[in-house]
Short mmCIF file of N, CA, C and O and ligand atoms in Angstrom, two decimals:
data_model
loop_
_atom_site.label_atom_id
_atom_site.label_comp_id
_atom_site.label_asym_id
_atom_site.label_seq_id
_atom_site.Cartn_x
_atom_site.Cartn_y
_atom_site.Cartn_z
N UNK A 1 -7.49 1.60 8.80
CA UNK A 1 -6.34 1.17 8.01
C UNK A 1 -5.16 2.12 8.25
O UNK A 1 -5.32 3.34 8.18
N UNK A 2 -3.93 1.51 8.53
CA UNK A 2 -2.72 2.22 9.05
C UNK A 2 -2.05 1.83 7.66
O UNK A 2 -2.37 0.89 6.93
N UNK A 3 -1.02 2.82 7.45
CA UNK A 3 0.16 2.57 6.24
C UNK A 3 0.93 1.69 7.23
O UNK A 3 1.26 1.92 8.39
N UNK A 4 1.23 0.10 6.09
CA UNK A 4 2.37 -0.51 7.04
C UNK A 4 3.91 -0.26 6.28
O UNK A 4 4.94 -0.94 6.23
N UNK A 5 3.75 0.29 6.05
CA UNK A 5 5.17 1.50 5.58
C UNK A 5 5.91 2.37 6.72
O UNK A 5 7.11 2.44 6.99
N UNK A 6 4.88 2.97 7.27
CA UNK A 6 5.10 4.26 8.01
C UNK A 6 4.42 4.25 9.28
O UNK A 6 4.82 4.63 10.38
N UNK A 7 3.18 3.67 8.88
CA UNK A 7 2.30 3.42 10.34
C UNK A 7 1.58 4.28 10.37
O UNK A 7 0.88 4.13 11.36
N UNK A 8 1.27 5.30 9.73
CA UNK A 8 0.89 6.61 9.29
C UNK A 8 -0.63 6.25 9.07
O UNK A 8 -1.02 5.14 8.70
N UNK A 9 -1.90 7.90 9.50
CA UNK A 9 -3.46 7.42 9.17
C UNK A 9 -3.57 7.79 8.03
O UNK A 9 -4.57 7.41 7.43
N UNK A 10 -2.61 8.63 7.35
CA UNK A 10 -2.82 9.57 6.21
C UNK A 10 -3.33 8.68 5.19
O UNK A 10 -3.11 9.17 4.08
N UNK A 11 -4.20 7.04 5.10
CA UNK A 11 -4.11 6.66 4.20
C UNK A 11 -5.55 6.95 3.79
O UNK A 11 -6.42 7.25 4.62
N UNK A 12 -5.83 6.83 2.08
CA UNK A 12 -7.06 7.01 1.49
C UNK A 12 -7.11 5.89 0.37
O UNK A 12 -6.15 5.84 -0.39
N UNK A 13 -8.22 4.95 0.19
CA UNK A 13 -8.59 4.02 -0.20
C UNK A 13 -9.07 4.52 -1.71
O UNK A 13 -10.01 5.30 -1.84
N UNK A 14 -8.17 3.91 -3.06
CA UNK A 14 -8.11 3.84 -4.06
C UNK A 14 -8.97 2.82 -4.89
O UNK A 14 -9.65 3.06 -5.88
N UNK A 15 -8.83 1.95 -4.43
CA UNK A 15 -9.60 0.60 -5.10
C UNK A 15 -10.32 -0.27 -3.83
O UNK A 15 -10.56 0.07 -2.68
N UNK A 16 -10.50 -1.29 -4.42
CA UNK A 16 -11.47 -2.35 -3.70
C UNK A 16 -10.44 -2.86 -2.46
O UNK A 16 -10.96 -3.09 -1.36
N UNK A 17 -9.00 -3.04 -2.64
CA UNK A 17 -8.12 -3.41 -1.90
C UNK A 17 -6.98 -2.96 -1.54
O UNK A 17 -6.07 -3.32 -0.79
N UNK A 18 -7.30 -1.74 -2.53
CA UNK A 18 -5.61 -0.80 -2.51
C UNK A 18 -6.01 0.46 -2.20
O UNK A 18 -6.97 1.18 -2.52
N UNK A 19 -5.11 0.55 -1.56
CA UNK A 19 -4.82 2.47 -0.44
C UNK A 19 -3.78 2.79 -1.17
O UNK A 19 -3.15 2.23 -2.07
N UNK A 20 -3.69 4.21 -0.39
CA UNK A 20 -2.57 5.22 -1.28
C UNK A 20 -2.29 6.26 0.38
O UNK A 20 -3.08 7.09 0.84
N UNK A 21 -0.84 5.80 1.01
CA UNK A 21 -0.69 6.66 1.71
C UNK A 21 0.21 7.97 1.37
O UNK A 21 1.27 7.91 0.75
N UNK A 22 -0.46 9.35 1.93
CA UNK A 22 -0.21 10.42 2.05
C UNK A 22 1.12 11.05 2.06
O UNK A 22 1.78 11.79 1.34
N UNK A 23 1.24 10.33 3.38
CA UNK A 23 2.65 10.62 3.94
C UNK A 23 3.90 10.07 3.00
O UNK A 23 4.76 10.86 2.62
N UNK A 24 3.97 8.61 2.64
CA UNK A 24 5.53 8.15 2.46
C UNK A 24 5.13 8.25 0.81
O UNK A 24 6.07 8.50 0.06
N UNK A 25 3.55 8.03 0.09
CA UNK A 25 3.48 8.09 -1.04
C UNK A 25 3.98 7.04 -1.64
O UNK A 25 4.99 6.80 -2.32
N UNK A 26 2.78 6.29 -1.13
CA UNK A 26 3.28 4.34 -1.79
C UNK A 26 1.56 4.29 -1.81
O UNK A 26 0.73 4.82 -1.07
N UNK A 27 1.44 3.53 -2.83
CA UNK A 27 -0.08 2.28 -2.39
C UNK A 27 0.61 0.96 -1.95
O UNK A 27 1.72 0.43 -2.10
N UNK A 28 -0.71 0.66 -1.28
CA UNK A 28 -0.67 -0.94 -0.96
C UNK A 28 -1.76 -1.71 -1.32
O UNK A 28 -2.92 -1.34 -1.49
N UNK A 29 -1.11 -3.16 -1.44
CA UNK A 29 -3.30 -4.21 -2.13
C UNK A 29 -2.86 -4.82 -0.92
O UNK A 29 -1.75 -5.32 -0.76
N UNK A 30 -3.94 -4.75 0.07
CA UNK A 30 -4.16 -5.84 1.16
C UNK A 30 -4.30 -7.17 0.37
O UNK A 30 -4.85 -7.26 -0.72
N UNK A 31 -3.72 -8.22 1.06
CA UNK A 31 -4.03 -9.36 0.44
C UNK A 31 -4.20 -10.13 1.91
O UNK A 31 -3.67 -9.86 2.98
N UNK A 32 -5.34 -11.40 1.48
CA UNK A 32 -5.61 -12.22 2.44
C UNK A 32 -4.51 -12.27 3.92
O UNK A 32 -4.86 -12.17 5.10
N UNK A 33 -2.81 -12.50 3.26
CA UNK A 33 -1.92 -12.76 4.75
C UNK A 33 -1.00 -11.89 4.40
O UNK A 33 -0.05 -11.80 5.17
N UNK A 34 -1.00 -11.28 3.52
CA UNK A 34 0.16 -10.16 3.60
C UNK A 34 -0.58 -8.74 2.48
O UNK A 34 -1.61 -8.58 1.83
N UNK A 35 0.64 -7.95 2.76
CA UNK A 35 -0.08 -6.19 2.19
C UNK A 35 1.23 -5.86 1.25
O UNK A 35 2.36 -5.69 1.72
N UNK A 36 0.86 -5.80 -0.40
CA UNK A 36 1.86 -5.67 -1.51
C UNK A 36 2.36 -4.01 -0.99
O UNK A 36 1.70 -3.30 -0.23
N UNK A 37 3.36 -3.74 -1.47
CA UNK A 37 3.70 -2.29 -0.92
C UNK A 37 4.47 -1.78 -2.82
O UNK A 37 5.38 -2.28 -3.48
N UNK A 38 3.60 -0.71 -3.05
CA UNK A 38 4.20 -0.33 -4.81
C UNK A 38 4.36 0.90 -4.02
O UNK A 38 3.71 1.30 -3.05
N UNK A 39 5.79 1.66 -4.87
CA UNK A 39 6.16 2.97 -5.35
C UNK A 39 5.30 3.46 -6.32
O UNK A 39 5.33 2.92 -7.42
N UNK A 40 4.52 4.41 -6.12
CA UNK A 40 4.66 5.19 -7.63
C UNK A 40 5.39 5.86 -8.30
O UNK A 40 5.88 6.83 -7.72
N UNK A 41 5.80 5.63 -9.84
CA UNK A 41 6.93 6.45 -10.22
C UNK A 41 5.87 7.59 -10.65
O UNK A 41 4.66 7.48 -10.43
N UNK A 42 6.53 8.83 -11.34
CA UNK A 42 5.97 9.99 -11.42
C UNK A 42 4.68 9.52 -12.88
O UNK A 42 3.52 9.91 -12.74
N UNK A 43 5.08 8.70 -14.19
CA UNK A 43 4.02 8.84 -14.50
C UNK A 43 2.91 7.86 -14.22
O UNK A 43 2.04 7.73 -15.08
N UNK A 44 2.85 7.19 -13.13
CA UNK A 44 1.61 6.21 -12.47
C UNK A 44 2.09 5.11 -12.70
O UNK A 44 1.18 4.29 -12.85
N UNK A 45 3.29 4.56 -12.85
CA UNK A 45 3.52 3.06 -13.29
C UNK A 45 3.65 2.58 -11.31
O UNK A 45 4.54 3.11 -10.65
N UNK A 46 2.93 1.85 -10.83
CA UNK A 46 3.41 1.29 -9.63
C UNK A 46 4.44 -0.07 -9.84
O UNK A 46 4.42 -0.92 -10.72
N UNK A 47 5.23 0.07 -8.81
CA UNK A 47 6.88 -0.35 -8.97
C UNK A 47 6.54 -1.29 -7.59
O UNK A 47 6.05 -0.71 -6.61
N UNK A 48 6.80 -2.67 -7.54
CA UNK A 48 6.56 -2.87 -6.26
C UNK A 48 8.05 -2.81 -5.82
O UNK A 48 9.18 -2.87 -6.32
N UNK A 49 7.50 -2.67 -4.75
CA UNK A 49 9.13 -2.22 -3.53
C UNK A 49 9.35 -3.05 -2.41
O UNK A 49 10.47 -3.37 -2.01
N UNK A 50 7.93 -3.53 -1.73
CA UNK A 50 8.41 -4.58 -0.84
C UNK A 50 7.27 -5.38 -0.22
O UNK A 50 6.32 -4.69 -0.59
N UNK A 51 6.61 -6.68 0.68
CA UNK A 51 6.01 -7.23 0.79
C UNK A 51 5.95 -7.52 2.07
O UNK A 51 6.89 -8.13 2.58
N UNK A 52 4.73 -7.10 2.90
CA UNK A 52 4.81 -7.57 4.41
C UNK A 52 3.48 -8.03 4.96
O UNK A 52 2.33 -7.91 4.52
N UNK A 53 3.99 -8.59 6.06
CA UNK A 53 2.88 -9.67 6.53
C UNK A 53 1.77 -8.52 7.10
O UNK A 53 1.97 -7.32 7.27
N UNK A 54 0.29 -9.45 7.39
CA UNK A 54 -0.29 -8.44 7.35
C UNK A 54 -0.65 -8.62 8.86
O UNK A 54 -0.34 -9.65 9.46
N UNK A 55 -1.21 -7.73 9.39
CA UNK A 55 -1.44 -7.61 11.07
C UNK A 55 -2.90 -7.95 11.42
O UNK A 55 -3.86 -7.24 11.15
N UNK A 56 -2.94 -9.42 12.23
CA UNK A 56 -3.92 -9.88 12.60
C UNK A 56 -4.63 -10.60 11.25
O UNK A 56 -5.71 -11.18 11.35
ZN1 ZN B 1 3.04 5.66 4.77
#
């Protein structure tokens, strides 16, 4: 699993479908055809920020 944020390996798997990358400091929920992309704000509220298709 690559961050499709950054492209980055730094990512580490949080939940059943959601990662948390390292580097840019976003999670994502894989979804069936696309990957949700949340901010975290500082006290854990995830903020979504943007939505992209998913690869392959
Ligand atoms: Zn990233």
């Amino acid at each position: 699993m690559t961050c499709p944020v950054c492209g980055g390996r730094e990512v580490g798997k949080v939940g059943a479908r959601q990662y948390y990358c390292h580097d840019c400091c976003v999670e994502f929920v894989v979804r069936r055809d696309r990957i949700q992309v949340y901010q975290v704000e500082d006290d854990g509220t995830l903020v979504a920020v943007a939505e992209v298709k998913a690869l392959g």
